[in-house]
Amino acid sequence: MTTQENQATIPQGSQRAGIVVARNFNDWSAEILDDFHDNAYNFTVGHRIVSETKDVRVWEIRLDPGHRLPAHRHVLDYFWTAVSAGHSRQHEDDGTTREVDYAVGDTRHFHFGPGEYLLHDLENIGQSQLVFVTVEHKSNTEQLKQQQR
């Protein structure tokens, strides 16, 4: 079972974090499947915007142990940086589940071409609060306009 598209269109060469622990939607709960369906076009990629200019949007993400950020879609070029160390689980709309260990300062960059996106969630499965800063580059907002419903 997939979300509204047949396959995730994940940017080629993206710096994916962690290890794949499951494929083909194995162990996905009905709640997670519903979340991906309901949030397939959710562009809220963090908990709050801490800064925004004409060029960038800076998000803060804070997840206590056992908490989860709902599925959300990335279409703008962006990077994230771990502000705290921790451990997460991420589901992606191609049915992949990854687990990731973070050290303070870990950073990953993503670039999206026409039609590319990343739809995923983020769950804190560690013992301490996870904190991230995500910076979206608004230079390719045409991507966002094309993928909004």
Short mmCIF file of C-alpha atoms in Angstrom, two decimals:
data_model
loop_
_atom_site.label_atom_id
_atom_site.label_comp_id
_atom_site.label_asym_id
_atom_site.label_seq_id
_atom_site.Cartn_x
_atom_site.Cartn_y
_atom_site.Cartn_z
CA MET A 1 0.00 0.00 0.00
CA THR A 2 1.31 3.42 -0.88
CA THR A 3 0.16 6.97 -0.42
CA GLN A 4 -1.36 8.95 -3.25
CA GLU A 5 1.59 8.44 -5.57
CA ASN A 6 2.86 5.03 -6.65
CA GLN A 7 6.39 5.65 -5.40
CA ALA A 8 8.21 8.32 -3.44
CA THR A 9 10.16 10.57 -5.74
CA ILE A 10 13.20 10.95 -3.54
CA PRO A 11 15.99 13.19 -4.80
CA GLN A 12 18.81 11.26 -6.41
CA GLY A 13 22.07 11.48 -4.48
CA SER A 14 20.43 12.79 -1.34
CA GLN A 15 22.35 12.26 1.86
CA ARG A 16 20.06 9.77 3.56
CA ALA A 17 20.72 9.10 7.23
CA GLY A 18 20.51 5.86 9.17
CA ILE A 19 19.90 2.27 8.20
CA VAL A 20 16.92 0.63 6.52
CA VAL A 21 15.21 -1.65 9.06
CA ALA A 22 12.11 -2.57 7.03
CA ARG A 23 10.69 -2.35 3.52
CA ASN A 24 7.28 -2.79 1.86
CA PHE A 25 5.36 -1.15 4.72
CA ASN A 26 6.32 -3.99 7.10
CA ASP A 27 5.19 -3.23 10.66
CA TRP A 28 3.41 0.00 9.69
CA SER A 29 0.39 0.49 11.94
CA ALA A 30 -2.99 1.55 10.58
CA GLU A 31 -2.44 4.88 12.37
CA ILE A 32 0.80 5.53 10.45
CA LEU A 33 -0.75 4.49 7.12
CA ASP A 34 -3.67 6.84 7.76
CA ASP A 35 -1.29 9.64 8.75
CA PHE A 36 0.62 9.32 5.46
CA HIS A 37 -2.62 9.37 3.49
CA ASP A 38 -3.99 12.37 5.40
CA ASN A 39 -0.71 14.34 5.33
CA ALA A 40 0.56 13.52 1.83
CA TYR A 41 0.59 17.27 1.09
CA ASN A 42 1.46 18.60 4.54
CA PHE A 43 4.29 21.12 4.06
CA THR A 44 4.68 21.86 7.78
CA VAL A 45 8.13 20.37 8.25
CA GLY A 46 8.68 21.32 11.89
CA HIS A 47 7.02 22.43 15.09
CA ARG A 48 7.55 26.16 14.70
CA ILE A 49 9.16 28.68 12.41
CA VAL A 50 11.88 30.51 14.31
CA SER A 51 12.97 32.80 11.46
CA GLU A 52 11.93 33.57 7.91
CA THR A 53 13.24 35.85 5.19
CA LYS A 54 12.59 36.04 1.46
CA ASP A 55 15.37 33.45 1.02
CA VAL A 56 15.02 30.94 3.87
CA ARG A 57 12.59 29.50 6.41
CA VAL A 58 14.08 28.14 9.65
CA TRP A 59 12.13 25.48 11.54
CA GLU A 60 12.66 24.07 15.01
CA ILE A 61 11.78 20.47 15.79
CA ARG A 62 11.64 19.22 19.39
CA LEU A 63 10.54 15.65 20.05
CA ASP A 64 10.36 14.12 23.50
CA PRO A 65 11.00 10.37 23.81
CA GLY A 66 8.08 8.42 22.35
CA HIS A 67 6.71 11.41 20.42
CA ARG A 68 6.30 11.64 16.67
CA LEU A 69 6.24 14.42 14.08
CA PRO A 70 3.47 13.60 11.59
CA ALA A 71 4.14 12.84 7.95
CA HIS A 72 5.20 15.89 5.98
CA ARG A 73 6.37 16.64 2.46
CA HIS A 74 9.64 18.33 1.54
CA VAL A 75 9.88 19.91 -1.91
CA LEU A 76 12.12 22.90 -1.16
CA ASP A 77 15.87 22.39 -1.02
CA TYR A 78 16.77 22.12 2.66
CA PHE A 79 19.15 20.91 5.29
CA TRP A 80 18.74 19.77 8.84
CA THR A 81 21.19 19.85 11.71
CA ALA A 82 20.91 17.84 14.94
CA VAL A 83 21.14 20.12 17.98
CA SER A 84 20.97 17.14 20.34
CA ALA A 85 22.10 13.53 20.17
CA GLY A 86 19.47 10.83 19.93
CA HIS A 87 17.78 8.01 18.03
CA SER A 88 14.81 8.13 15.64
CA ARG A 89 12.64 6.03 13.40
CA GLN A 90 11.42 7.41 10.08
CA HIS A 91 8.83 6.01 7.72
CA GLU A 92 8.91 7.07 4.06
CA ASP A 93 6.05 6.82 1.60
CA ASP A 94 7.85 4.19 -0.49
CA GLY A 95 7.30 1.78 2.42
CA THR A 96 10.81 2.08 3.85
CA THR A 97 11.50 2.39 7.57
CA ARG A 98 14.85 3.76 8.73
CA GLU A 99 16.44 4.11 12.14
CA VAL A 100 18.94 6.88 12.68
CA ASP A 101 21.46 7.70 15.42
CA TYR A 102 22.34 11.40 15.70
CA ALA A 103 25.35 13.17 17.16
CA VAL A 104 25.27 16.88 17.89
CA GLY A 105 26.07 18.72 14.66
CA ASP A 106 25.07 15.93 12.25
CA THR A 107 23.78 17.61 9.10
CA ARG A 108 22.19 16.38 5.87
CA HIS A 109 21.42 18.39 2.70
CA PHE A 110 18.67 17.72 0.17
CA HIS A 111 18.15 19.14 -3.32
CA PHE A 112 14.92 18.59 -5.25
CA GLY A 113 14.48 18.66 -9.00
CA PRO A 114 11.15 19.02 -10.80
CA GLY A 115 8.58 16.61 -9.34
CA GLU A 116 10.90 15.31 -6.63
CA TYR A 117 9.89 15.25 -2.99
CA LEU A 118 10.45 13.47 0.29
CA LEU A 119 7.43 12.43 2.36
CA HIS A 120 8.33 11.07 5.79
CA ASP A 121 7.59 11.21 9.50
CA LEU A 122 9.95 11.34 12.47
CA GLU A 123 9.58 9.43 15.75
CA ASN A 124 11.87 9.76 18.76
CA ILE A 125 12.67 6.20 19.87
CA GLY A 126 15.56 7.28 22.08
CA GLN A 127 15.84 8.22 25.75
CA SER A 128 16.38 11.98 25.38
CA GLN A 129 14.69 14.87 23.61
CA LEU A 130 15.57 15.22 19.92
CA VAL A 131 16.15 18.78 18.73
CA PHE A 132 16.74 19.79 15.10
CA VAL A 133 17.00 22.94 13.08
CA THR A 134 15.73 22.61 9.51
CA VAL A 135 16.44 25.35 6.98
CA GLU A 136 14.38 25.47 3.79
CA HIS A 137 15.76 27.45 0.83
CA LYS A 138 12.92 29.33 -0.76
CA SER A 139 14.70 29.73 -4.10
CA ASN A 140 12.65 26.93 -5.69
CA THR A 141 9.18 27.88 -4.45
CA GLU A 142 7.83 26.99 -7.89
CA GLN A 143 8.28 23.35 -6.75
CA LEU A 144 6.03 24.04 -3.76
CA LYS A 145 3.37 25.73 -5.89
CA GLN A 146 3.32 22.82 -8.34
CA GLN A 147 2.86 20.20 -5.62
CA GLN A 148 0.27 21.98 -3.49
CA ARG A 149 -3.28 20.83 -4.05
#
